[in-house]
Each structure stands twice: as structure tokens, then as C-alpha cells.
XYZ file of C-alpha atoms in Angstrom:
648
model
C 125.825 51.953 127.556
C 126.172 54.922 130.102
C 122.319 55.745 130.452
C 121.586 52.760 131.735
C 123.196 53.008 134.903
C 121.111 55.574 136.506
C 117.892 54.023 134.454
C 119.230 50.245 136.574
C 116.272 50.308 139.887
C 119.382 48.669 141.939
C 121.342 51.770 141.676
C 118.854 53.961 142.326
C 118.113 52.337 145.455
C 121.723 52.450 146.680
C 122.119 55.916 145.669
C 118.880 56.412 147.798
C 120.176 55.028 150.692
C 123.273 56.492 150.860
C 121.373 59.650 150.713
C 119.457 57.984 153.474
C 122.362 56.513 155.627
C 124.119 59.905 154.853
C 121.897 62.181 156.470
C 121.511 60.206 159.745
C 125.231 60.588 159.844
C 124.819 64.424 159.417
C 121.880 64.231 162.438
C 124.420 61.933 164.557
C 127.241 64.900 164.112
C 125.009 67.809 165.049
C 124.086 65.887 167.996
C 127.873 65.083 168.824
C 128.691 69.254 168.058
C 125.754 70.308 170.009
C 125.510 67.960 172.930
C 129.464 67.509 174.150
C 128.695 64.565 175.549
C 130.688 61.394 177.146
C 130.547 59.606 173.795
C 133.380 61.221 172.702
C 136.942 60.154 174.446
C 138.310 63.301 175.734
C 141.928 63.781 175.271
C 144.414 66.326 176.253
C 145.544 69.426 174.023
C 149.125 69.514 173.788
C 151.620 72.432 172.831
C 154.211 70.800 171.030
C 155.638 74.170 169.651
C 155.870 78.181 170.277
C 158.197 80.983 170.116
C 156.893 82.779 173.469
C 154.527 81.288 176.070
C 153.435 83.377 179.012
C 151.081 81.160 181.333
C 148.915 82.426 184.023
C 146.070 81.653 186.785
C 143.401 83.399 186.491
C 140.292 82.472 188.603
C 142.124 79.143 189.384
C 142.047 78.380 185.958
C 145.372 77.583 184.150
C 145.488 80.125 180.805
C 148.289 79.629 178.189
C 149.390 82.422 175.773
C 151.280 81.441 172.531
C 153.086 83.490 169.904
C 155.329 82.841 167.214
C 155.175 79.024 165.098
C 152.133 77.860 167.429
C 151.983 73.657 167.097
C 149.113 72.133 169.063
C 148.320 68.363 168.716
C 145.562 66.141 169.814
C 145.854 62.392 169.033
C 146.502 62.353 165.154
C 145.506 66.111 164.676
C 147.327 68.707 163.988
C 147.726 72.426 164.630
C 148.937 75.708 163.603
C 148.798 79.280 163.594
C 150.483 82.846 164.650
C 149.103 82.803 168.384
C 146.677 80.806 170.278
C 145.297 81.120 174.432
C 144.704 77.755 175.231
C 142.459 77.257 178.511
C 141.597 74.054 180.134
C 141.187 71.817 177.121
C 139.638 74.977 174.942
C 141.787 77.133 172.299
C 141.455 80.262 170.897
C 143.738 80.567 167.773
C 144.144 83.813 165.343
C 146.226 84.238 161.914
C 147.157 81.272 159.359
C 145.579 78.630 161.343
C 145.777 75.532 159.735
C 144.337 71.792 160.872
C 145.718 68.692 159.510
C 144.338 65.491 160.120
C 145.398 62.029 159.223
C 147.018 63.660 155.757
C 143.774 63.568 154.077
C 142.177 66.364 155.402
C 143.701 69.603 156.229
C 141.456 73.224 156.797
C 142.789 76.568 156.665
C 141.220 79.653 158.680
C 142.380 83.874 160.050
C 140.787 82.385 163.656
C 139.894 79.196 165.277
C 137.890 78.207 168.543
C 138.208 74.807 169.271
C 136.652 72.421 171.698
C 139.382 69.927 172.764
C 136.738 67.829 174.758
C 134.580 67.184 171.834
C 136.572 67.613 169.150
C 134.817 70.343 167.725
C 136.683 73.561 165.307
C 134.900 76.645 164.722
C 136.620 78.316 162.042
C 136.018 81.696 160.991
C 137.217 84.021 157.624
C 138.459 82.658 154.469
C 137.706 79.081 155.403
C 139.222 76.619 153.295
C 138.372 72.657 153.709
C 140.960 70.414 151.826
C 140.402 66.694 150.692
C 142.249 65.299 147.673
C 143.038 68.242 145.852
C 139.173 69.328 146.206
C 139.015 72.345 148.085
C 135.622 74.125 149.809
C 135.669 77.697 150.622
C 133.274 80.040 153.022
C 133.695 82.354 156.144
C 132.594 80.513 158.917
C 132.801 76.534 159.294
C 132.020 74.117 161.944
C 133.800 71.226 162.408
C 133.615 67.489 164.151
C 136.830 66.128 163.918
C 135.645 63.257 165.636
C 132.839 62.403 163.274
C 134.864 64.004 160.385
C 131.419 66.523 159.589
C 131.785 69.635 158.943
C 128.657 72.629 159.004
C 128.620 75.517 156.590
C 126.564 78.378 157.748
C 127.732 80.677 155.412
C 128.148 80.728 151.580
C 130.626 78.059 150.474
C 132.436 77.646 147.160
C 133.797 73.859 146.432
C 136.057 73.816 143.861
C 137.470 70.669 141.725
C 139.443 71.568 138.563
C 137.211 73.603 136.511
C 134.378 73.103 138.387
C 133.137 75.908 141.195
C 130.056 74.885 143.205
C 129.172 77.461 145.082
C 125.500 77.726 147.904
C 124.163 79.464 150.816
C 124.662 76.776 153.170
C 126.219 73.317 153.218
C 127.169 70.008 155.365
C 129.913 67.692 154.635
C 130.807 64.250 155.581
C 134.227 63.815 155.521
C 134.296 59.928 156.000
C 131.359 59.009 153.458
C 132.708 61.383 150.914
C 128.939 63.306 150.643
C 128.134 66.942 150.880
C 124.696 67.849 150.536
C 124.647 72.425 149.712
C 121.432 74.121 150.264
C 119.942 77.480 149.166
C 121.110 79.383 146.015
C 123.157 76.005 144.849
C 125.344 76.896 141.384
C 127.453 75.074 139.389
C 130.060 76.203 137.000
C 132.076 73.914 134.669
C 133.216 75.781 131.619
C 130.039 76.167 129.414
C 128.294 74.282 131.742
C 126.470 76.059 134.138
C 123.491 74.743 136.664
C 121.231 76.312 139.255
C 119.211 74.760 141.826
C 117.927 74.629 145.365
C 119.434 71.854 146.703
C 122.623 68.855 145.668
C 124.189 66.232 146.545
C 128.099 66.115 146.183
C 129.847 62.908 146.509
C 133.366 63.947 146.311
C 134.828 60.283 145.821
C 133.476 59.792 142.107
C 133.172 63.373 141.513
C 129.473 63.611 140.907
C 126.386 65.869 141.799
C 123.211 65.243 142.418
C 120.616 66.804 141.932
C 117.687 66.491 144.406
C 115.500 69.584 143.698
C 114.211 71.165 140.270
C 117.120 72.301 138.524
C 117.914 74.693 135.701
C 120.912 73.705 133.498
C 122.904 75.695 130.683
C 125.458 73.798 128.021
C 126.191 74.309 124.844
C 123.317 77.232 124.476
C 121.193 74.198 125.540
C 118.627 75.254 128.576
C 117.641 71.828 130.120
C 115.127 72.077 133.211
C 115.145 68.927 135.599
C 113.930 67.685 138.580
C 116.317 64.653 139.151
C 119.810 63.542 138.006
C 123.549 63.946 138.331
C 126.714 65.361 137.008
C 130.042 64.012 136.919
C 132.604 66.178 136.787
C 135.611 64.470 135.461
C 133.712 62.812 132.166
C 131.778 66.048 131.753
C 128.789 64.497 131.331
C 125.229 64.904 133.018
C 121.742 62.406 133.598
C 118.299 63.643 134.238
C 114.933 62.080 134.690
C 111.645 63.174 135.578
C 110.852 64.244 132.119
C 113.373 66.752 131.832
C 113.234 69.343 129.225
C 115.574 71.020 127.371
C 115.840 74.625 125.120
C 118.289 75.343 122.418
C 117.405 78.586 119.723
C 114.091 77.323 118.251
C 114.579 74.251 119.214
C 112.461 72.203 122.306
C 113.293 68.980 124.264
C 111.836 66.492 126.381
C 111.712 63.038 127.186
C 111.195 60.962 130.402
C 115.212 60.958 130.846
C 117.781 62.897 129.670
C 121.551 62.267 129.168
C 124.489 64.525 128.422
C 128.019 63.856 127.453
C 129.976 67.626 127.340
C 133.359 65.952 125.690
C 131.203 64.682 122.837
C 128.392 66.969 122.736
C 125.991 63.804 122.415
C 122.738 63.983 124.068
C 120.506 61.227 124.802
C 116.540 61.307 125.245
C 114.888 58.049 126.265
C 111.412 57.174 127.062
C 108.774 58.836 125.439
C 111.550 61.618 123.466
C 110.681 64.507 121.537
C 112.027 67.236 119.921
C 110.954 69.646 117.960
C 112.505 73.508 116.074
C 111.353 75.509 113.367
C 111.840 73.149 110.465
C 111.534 69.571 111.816
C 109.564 67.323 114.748
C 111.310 64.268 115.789
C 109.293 61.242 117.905
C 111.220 57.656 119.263
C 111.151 55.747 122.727
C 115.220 56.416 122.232
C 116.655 59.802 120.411
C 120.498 60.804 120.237
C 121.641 63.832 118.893
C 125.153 64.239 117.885
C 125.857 68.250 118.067
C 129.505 67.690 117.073
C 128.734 65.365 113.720
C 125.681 66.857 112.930
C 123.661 63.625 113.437
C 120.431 62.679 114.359
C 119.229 58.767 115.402
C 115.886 58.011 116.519
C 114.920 54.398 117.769
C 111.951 52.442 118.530
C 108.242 54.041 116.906
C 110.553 56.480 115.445
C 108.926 59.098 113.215
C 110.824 62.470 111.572
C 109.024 65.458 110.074
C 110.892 67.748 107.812
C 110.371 69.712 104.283
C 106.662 68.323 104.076
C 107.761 64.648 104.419
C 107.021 62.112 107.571
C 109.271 59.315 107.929
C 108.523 56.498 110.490
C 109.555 53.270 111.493
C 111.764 51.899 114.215
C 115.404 53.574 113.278
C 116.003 56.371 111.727
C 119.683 57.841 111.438
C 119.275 61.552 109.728
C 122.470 63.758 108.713
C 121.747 67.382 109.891
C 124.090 68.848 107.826
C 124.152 66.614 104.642
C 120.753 65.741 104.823
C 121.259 61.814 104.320
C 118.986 59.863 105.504
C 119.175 55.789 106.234
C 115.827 54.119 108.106
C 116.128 50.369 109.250
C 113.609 48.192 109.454
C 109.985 48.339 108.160
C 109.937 52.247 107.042
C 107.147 54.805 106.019
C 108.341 57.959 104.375
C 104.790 59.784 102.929
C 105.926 62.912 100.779
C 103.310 65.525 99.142
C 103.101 63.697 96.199
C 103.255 59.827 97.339
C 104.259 56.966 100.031
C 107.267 55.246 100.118
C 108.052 51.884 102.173
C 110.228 49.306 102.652
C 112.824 47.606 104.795
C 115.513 49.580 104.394
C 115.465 53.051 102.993
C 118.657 55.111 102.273
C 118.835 58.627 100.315
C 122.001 60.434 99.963
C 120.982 64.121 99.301
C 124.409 65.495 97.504
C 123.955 63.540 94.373
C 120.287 62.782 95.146
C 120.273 59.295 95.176
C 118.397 56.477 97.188
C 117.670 52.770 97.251
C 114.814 51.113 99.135
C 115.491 47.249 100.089
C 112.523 44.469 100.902
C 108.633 44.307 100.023
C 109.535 48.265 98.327
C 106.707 50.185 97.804
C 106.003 53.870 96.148
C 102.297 54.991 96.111
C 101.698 57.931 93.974
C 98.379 59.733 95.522
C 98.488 62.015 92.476
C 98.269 60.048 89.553
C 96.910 56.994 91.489
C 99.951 54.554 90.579
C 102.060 52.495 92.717
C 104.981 50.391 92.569
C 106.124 47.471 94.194
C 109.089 45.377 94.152
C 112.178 43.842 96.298
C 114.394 46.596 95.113
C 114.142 50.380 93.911
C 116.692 53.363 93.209
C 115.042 56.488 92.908
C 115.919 59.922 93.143
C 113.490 63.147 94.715
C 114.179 65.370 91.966
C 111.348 64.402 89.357
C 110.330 61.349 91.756
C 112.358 58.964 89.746
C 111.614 55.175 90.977
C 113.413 52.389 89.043
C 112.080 49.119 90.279
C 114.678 45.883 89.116
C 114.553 42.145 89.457
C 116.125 41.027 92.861
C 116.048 37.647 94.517
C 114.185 36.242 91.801
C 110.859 38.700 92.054
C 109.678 41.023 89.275
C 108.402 44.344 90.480
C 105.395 45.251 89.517
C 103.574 48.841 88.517
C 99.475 49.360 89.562
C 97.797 51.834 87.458
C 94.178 53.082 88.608
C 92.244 53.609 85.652
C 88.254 54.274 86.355
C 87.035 50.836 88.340
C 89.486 49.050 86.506
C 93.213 48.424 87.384
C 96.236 47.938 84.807
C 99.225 46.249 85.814
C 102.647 46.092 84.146
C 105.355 43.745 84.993
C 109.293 43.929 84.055
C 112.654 42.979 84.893
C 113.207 46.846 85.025
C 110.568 49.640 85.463
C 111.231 53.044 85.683
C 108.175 55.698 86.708
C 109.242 59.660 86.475
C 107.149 62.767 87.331
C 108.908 65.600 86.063
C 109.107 69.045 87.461
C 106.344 70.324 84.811
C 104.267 67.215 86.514
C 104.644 65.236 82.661
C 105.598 61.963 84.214
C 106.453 59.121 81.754
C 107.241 55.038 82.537
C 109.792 53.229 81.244
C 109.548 48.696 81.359
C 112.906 47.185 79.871
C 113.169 43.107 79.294
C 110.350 40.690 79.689
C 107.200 43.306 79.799
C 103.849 41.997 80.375
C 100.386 44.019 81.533
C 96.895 42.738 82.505
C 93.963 44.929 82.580
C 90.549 43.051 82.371
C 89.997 43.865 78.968
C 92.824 44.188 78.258
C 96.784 41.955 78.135
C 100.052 42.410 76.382
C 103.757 41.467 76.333
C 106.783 42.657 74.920
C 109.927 42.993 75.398
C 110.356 46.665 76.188
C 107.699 49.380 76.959
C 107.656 53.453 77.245
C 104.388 55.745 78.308
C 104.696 59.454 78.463
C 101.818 61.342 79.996
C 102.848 63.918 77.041
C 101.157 62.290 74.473
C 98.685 59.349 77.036
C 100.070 56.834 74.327
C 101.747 53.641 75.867
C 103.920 52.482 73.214
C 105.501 48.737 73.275
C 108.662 47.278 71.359
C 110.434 44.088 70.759
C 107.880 41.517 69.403
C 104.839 43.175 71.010
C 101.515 41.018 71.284
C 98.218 42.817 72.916
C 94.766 40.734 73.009
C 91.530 42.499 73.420
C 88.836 40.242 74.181
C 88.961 37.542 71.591
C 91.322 39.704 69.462
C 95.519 39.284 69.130
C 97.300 42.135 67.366
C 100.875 42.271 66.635
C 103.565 43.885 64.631
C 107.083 45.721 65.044
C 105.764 48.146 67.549
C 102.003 48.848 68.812
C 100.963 51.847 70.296
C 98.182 52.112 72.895
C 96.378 55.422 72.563
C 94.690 56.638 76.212
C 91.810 58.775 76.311
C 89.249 59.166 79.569
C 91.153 56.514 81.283
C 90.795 54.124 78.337
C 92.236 52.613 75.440
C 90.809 54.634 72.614
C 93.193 53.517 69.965
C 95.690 50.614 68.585
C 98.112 51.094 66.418
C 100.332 48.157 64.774
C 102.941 49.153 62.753
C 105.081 46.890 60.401
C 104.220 43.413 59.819
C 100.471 44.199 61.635
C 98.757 41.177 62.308
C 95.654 40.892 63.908
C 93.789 37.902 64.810
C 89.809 36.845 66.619
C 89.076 33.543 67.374
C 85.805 32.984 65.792
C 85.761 29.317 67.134
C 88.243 26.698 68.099
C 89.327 25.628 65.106
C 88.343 29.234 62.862
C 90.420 32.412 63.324
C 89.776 36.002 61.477
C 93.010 37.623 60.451
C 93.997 40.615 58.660
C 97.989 41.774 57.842
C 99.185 44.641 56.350
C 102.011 47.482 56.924
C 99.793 49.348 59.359
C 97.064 48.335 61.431
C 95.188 51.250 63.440
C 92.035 50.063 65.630
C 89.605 52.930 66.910
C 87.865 51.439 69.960
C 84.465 53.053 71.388
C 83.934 51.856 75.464
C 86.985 49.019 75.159
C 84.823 47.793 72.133
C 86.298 47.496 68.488
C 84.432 50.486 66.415
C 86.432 50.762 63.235
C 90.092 49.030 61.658
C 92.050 50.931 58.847
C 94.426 48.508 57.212
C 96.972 50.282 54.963
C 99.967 48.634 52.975
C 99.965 45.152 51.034
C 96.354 44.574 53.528
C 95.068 40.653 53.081
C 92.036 39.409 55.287
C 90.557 36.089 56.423
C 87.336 36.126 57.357
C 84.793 33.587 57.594
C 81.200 33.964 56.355
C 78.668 32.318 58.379
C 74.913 32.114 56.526
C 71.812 33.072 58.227
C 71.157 29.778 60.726
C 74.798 30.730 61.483
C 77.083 28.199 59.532
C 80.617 28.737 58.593
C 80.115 29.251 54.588
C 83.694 29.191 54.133
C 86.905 31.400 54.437
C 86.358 34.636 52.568
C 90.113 35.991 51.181
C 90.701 39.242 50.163
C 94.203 41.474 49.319
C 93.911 44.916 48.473
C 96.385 48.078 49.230
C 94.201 49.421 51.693
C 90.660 48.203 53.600
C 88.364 49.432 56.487
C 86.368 47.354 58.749
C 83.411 48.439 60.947
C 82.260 47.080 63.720
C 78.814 46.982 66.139
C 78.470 45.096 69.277
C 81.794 43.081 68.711
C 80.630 41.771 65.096
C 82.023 42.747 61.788
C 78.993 44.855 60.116
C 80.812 46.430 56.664
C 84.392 46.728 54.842
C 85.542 48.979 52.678
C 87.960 47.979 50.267
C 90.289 50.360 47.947
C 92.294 50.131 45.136
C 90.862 46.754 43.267
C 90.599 43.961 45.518
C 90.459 40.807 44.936
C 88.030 38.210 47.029
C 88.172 34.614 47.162
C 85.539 32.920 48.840
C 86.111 29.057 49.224
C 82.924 26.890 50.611
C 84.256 24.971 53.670
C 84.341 21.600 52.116
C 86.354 22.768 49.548
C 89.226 24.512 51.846
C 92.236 23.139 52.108
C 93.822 23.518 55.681
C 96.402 26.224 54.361
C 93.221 28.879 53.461
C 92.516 28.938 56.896
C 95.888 30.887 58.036
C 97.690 33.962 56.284
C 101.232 33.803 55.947
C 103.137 34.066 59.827
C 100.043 33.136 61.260
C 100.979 32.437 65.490
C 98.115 32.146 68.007
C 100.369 33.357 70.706
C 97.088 32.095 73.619
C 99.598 30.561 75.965
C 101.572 33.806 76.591
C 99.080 35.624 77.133
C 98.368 36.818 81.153
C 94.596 35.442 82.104
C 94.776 36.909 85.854
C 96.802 39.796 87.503
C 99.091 37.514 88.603
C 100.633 36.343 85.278
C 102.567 39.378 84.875
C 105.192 38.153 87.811
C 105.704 35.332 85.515
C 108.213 35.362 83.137
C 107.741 33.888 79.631
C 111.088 33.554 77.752
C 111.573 32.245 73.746
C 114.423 29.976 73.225
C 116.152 32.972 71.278
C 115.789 35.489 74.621
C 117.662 32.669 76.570
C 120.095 32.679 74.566
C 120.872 36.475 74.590
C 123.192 38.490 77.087
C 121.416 40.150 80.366
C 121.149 43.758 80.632
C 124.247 45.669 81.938
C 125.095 46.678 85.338
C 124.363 50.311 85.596
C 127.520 51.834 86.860
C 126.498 55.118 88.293
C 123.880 52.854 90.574
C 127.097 50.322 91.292
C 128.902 53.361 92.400
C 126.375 54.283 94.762
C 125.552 51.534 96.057
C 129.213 51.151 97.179
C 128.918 54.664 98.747
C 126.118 53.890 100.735
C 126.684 50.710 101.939
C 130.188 52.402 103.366
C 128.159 54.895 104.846
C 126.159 52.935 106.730
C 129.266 51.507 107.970
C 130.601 54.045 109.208
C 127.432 55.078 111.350
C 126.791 52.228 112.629
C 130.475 51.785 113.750
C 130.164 55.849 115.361
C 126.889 54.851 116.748
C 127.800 51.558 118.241
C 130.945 53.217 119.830
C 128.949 56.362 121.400
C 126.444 54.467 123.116
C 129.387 52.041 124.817
């Protein structure tokens, strides 16, 4: 990836000494202009061309005048202009004076004085230094061509394409290809525009440097640096020394910075923040697509927007569509709950999201959470549906007082809607443990509308030493608690009195009232028949007591049977135990159903299926999720394809 070859140490150091190297070659050539010394080899000045020359003594010095299509050379250099005085080995030349030397480098001036012994040009208004197709203009240059170094004392303007650099003050070295600018330094490359006190140039790769606190403008982006470069062909800038940046609302910073102009993609690594009106964003690596609209953040990544935080160690986050995908471990808390898991994605158009691996929703409202291997859920009414994947149930957590109440299903389904009624939904294979507390069924539905949990498909709920079941039982919640019980068609409800001795009672409908999660009063209504066994004072079974009636009411007081009432003409059996036969110990349908039945918290993962569920078809795809899921997964793609391919 680009970034990393200004973050490389090795390059640094080599850019550092050929800063170095490069200014003892600028200190050797203002010795060499200054001194005229022996070091260089002095060579003669020769006219090779000119309309009119007029030569005279003067002083005993020889004194050449030349008009008209002047040509001077000097070993492999080059002159021209209108007229020139050349005297000893020193000329004087005014209008259109051009030097060329060697092809590469050619300089353009209205007057010239050059130094034949040293090799030295003073070149005076509009100035114009040419290398390979680069160009640097200014009124008044100085010139080695010896040591191919050239000293601007006067504002100079280097221009490459679309880029004008312009300073106060300037040195160039020719032969290494550097040109450091001083004073008042601006560059200007389209919408990029920079200001600083001091740069580096090297005119071989086309890139500045900058080597004083510098102010930078792109894109309405106002970055402020203190180190970094610019090259000018990809359009595309590096800063370090915790740079900042300044766009509308929105603030920048980060230990390095890095700019590409073609695809308006900036980079923050190292400690990268950014922050506007509506959002925060925190990650050892940030890059922020302006063109696409898209936002990653890597490493102890965290995002703040609309009231929710998301962390973890990637985040990718659609400006404009608002889609959101988070790899790895995530955290996104919201107002009204926490979500986790491995992999989070939400696409906000159809408001739709799945969370992959150890998933978890905590809702700090209502005190519930759910976990699971995979959820879908949706914002809008915080809709979670938890399914069986890779073999693992999910599994629901309900605080209720000191106690906790767990349901289990191939599918749940938990919804909060807008008018905060929230309801819950368990589909295939339900079970729930709560220390007083166990059931199973096959399907489940609790709706905050009513605080009645209400369970389908051969339903079977014990209560201490008590089964009930029937077509459908509904759990009535009051204070946190299980007030009521109601069993409707084919109620059955059975205590183990002993190990061998079981109280039952059937009828149409069964409806417990429970005080404190104890039994207080049973109403049995419809075709009602009762087992119960009468014990005698020292506590002995007297036998099983039958009874049938249309309708009956038992009362209860510290978890014994203390009085029924029974309507509409019963009629009582009682049969002493010696004289029972085995079948007046069991109504009709009698099933002790002990080894379904969940004993820890646990036993709720655990599935329990009858040979007649194995036998049925699973549940059907949902297609709308299918759909989705297809959309997603291309999505994610796709970014990781773009994102892949930006940072190479």
C-alpha cells in the first residue's frame, strides 16, 4: 500500500540524507560562485557567430562588440542573444539571451553577465530555467554551470503541468534533481493549493517536500502539517507529525495523513480521529472515501452516530446509504440495548441486518437478552429473530425480580414496538426454566399487551411437584410473577404425592390462581374427574379418593390441598389401598412427562424430540431473509474488492 512508503524508517533516512548530501552540494556551489578559484578549469569563450563585430583596445585590454545572431560557446555550452561585449574571458549579453547546455538544460534571460573563468551566469529579467519540460521563472538568477546550481534571489515560479510553485527565494541543483524554495513558498495544483515556509522539490519524481509547518487546501479540506510530500503527477499528498485536517464541520487528525486527489481517498493512521456535527469516528487506521461516500475504520475502531456506539476492530460505514458491516468481535450499544457479535451487517434501505458468531442483544430496558450463533433483526421496532445455526439453539434471558427465566427454541423472535408493547415469539422445540418454574412446547407467543405468555403444540409446565397440560396453557404475569395458569382442552394436571402415588385432576379447563409461586386456588370446569389420595392422621395413604363432577374448586395452604368444592352432583369413590386395583391409581391419558422436563438452565439448549416430530418436515426457509442474505453477502464483496484495490 502507498502509505507505507514514507511510514518505511529506511526511506526516511535516505530522503534525509539526500536532503543532507544536497545541501553540502548547494554550500560547495556558493563557494565555487563566490570564490573563482583554480578548482575550476578555465576555458576560453569563443564567438562562433555575429552579424557585426567591432573590436577594440582599450586600456590594453582586448574588448569585443557583437550585434546581430550572437553565438558564443564554451566547451559543451551554448550561447545566444541580440548583442554581447565580450572582454577577456567576461561577457556582457542583452536581449533574448538564451544558454543551452548538454540538451538538458537550457535558461532564457533580457541580459546576461557571465564569468567565463568560473563558469558562472548572472541572468537578469524574465528568467526562465528549463529541465525536462519543467520550467522555473524569476527576475534575477545565478548560475554555476560548472556545478550545474543555480541561486534565486528573487521570487521564482516553477511550473510542471498544472502545478505552479511559486517563493521568495530558491536554490537548485541541477545534477541531483533538488530545489529547496524559501520564504512565502505556494503551491497550486488545481484544487489543491499549499502554503508554507520552506520545500523541498525533487524534480526527477516530481515530488515536494515539505520541511516546515504547512497549510494545505483540497477538496474544501484544510489540512495543517508539519512534515510530508506531494507528488505531482499521481496527485496525491503524505503528512506526518500529527497532521490535522478541516472540512465544513468536520475535524481531522491522526499521527499521519495521506491523500490521493484522483480518488479523493484519504488515509489517517496512527492514533486517527475524526469528528463533525453528527458523528465521532476512532481507529489506529481510518480511510475515507469522498468519491463513494465510504467510511472504514481499522484496528480499536469505534463509530458514534444517531445515539449509537459501534466498536470493534473494522468497521466499513456507507455515508450516504447508511449501511453498515463490522468484522470481527463487534459492540454496537443503542439507547435501548447492546448488540454483539462477530460479524454485524445492517442494510438501512430495507432495514435489515444479520449478526454472525456468539450473537448477543441486551435489552437495558426491559432487562432481556438474547443469545445465539445467528440473528436477523431490523431497528425499526428492535426486531431480533434468533435461529438454529451450526447445531446451537439460541437462547432468550428474562430478568424477573432475583430470579431469571430462560426460553430456548429453534426460532425466537423478541419485538419492541414503537408504542414500547414488545411481544416474543419461540417456534419449534420450545423449552423455559425458571427455578420454580419449567415448560416445553412446541411453539410459544408473549405480548407485553396482555403479560400473558401463552404456549401451543402439546404444552407441558411443572410447578414444583405439579405437571399441567392441555391444548394450550397460558401463563398469566403479574409483579414479575406467575400469577395464573390456564389449561385449556384436555387439562390435565398432575403432583407427585410419592413415588409410586400421583394426584390428578382433568377436565375442559383448568385455571390455577397462584399466591408468591405457591398454588392458592384450582377451578376445574367441563367433564372435571380427580384423583386424590387421602392420607389419615399418622399420615397413611387411606386410598385413592375418585370423584367426576361438571365443575370443582380446590384450595390450597402451604402447598397442601385444604378444601374442594364440588358442583352439580358429584360422585366420590373412595377405594382403601388394599383394595385398589393398579388402574384407580391413573385417570384416563395419564403421562408423567419427568424426563422432559429441564432440571437446570442448561436443559433448554437441549432438544427433546417425539418420534412423531422426527418424522415431520422442518420449518421453511424464509425467503425475504434468503434474499437478503444474498444482498449482503454481495455487498460485502464488493467492498472488500474496492477496499483491497484502494489501499494497493
Amino acid at each position: 500500500m502507498f502509505i507505507t512508503e514514507k511510514v518505511n524508517r529506511n526511506n526516511l533516512q535516505r530522503t534525509l540524507l539526500k536532503i543532507f548530501y544536497s545541501l553540502i552540494i548547494t554550500m560547495v556551489g556558493l563557494q565555487a560562485i563566490s570564490a573563482q578559484d583554480t578548482i575550476v578549469k578555465k576555458s576560453k569563450v569563443i564567438i562562433e557567430n555575429a552579424d557585426r563585430s567591432i573590436s577594440k583596445i582599450v586600456n590594453k585590454e582586448h574588448i569585443q562588440y557583437l550585434q546581430g545572431n550572437v553565438r558564443v560557446i564554451q566547451d559543451s555550452i551554448f550561447m545566444f542573444c541580440d548583442s554581447a561585449v565580450l572582454k577577456k574571458n567576461q561577457l556582457t549579453a542583452i536581449g533574448d539571451v538564451i544558454i543551452i547546455q548538454n540538451d538538458s538544460i537550457k535558461m532564457f534571460s533580457d541580459s546576461l553577465v557571465y564569468d567565463g573563468d568560473n563558469k558562472i551566469a548572472k541572468m537578469f529579467e524574465s528568467v526562465v530555467l528549463e529541465k525536462r519540460g519543467q520550467q522555473i521563472f524569476t527576475e534575477s538568477l545565478i548560475y554555476n554551470l560548472d556545478s550545474k546550481h543555480a541561486i534565486f534571489n528573487d521570487t521564482c515560479l516553477l511550473v510542471k503541468g498544472t502545478m505552479n510553485l511559486s517563493s521568495l527565494r530558491a536554490n537548485y541543483n541541477v545534477k541531483s534533481n533538488l530545489a529547496f524554495f524559501y520564504d512565502d513558498v505556494t503551491i497550486i495544483d488545481g484544487d489543491f493549493k499549499m502554503k508554507t515556509d520552506s520545500l523541498m522539490y525533487d524534480t526527477d519524481i516530481d515530488r515536494a517536500y515539505f520541511i516546515a509547518p504547512s497549510f494545505i487546501e483540497q477538496n474544501k479540506k484544510r489540512i495543517y502539517a508539519k512534515d510530508g510530500f506531494y507528488d505531482l503527477l499521481d496527485k496525491r499528498a503524505y503528512f506526518s507529525d500529527f497532521p490535522v485536517y478541516f472540512s465544513g464541520d468536520q475535524f481531522a487528525k491522526a499521527e499521519n495523513m495521506y491523500y490521493s486527489g484522483i480518488d479523493s481517498v484519504t488515509i489517517l493512521s496512527g492514533d486517527a480521529f475524526i469528528k463533525d456535527s453528527l458523528s465521532e469516528a476512532k481507529a489506529e487506521l481510518i480511510t475515507q472515501n469522498d468519491k463513494e461516500k465510504l467510511l472504514i475504520l481499522e484496528g480499536n475502531a469505534s463509530y458514534l452516530r444517531d445515539g449509537s456506539l459501534i466498536e470493534g476492530p473494522k468497521i466499513i460505514y456507507h455515508q450516504k446509504s447508511k449501511n453498515i458491516f463490522l468484522e470481527g468481535r463487534s459492540t454496537v450499544n443503542m439507547n435501548e440495548g447492546v448488540l454483539k457479535g462477530d460479524t454485524i451487517n445492517y442494510i438501512d434501505s430495507i432495514d435489515f441486518g444479520t449478526v454472525r458468531g456468539e450473537a448477543f442483544w441486551l435489552d437495558t430496558i426491559d432487562n432481556r437478552s438474547i443469545e445465539g450463533e445467528l440473528f436477523y433483526y431490523k431497528k425499526k421496532d428492535s426486531y431480533f429473530k434468533a435461529v438454529s445455526y451450526n447445531g446451537q439453539r439460541p437462547l432468550i434471558k428474562q430478568k424477573i425480580k432475583e430470579d431469571t427465566i430462560y426460553f430456548s427454541a429453534d426460532t425466537l423472535i423478541n419485538v419492541k414496538m414503537e408504542d414500547s408493547i414488545s411481544y416474543m415469539k419461540a417456534i419449534r422445540n420450545v423449552r423455559i426454566y425458571k427455578s420454580d418454574l419449567q415448560a416445553v412446547c412446541d411453539s410459544l407467543y408473549y405480548s407485553e399487551n396482555d403479560s400473558t405468555i401463552y404456549l401451543y403444540g402439546q404444552p407441558i409446565v411443572w410447578s414444583d411437584t405439579t405437571q399441567f397440560t392441555g391444548d394450550t396453557i397460558q401463563l398469566v404475569i403479574k409483579d414479575d410473577e406467575i400469577s395464573e395458569i390456564l389449561a385449556r382442552n384436555k387439562a390435565f394436571i398432575i403432583s407427585n404425592e410419592s413415588a409410586e402415588y400421583y394426584n390428578q385432576i382433568k377436565g375442559r379447563y383448568i385455571h390455577a390462581y397462584l399466591d408468591s409461586n405457591q398454588l392458592d386456588r384450582m377451578v376445574v370446569k367441563g367433564n372435571s374427574e380427580s384423583i386424590y389420595f387421602i392420607k389419615d392422621d399418622e399420615n397413611a395413604f387411606v386410598g385413592p379418593n375418585y370423584t367426576i363432577c361438571s365443575h370443582m374448586t380446590f384450595y390450597f395452604a402451604a402447598k397442601e390441598l385444604k378444601h374442594v368444592k364440588y358442583y352439580t352432583e358429584p360422585e366420590s369413590v373412595l377405594t382403601p389401598m388394599k383394595k385398589a386395583r393398579q388402574d384407580q391409581f391413573q385417570l384416563k391419558n395419564f403421562v408423567w412427562h419427568e424426563a422432559n422436563r429441564p432440571r437446570v438452565w442448561k436443559d433448554v439448549l437441549k432438544v427433546f424430540r417425539s418420534k412423531t416430530e422426527i418424522s415431520e418436515r422442518p420449518e421453511p426457509a424464509d425467503e425475504f431473509e434468503s434474499a437478503v442474505e444474498k444482498v449482503i453477502r454481495k455487498k460485502i464483496s464488493n467492498d472488500s474488492e474496492k477496499s483491497i484495490k484502494k489501499k494497493e
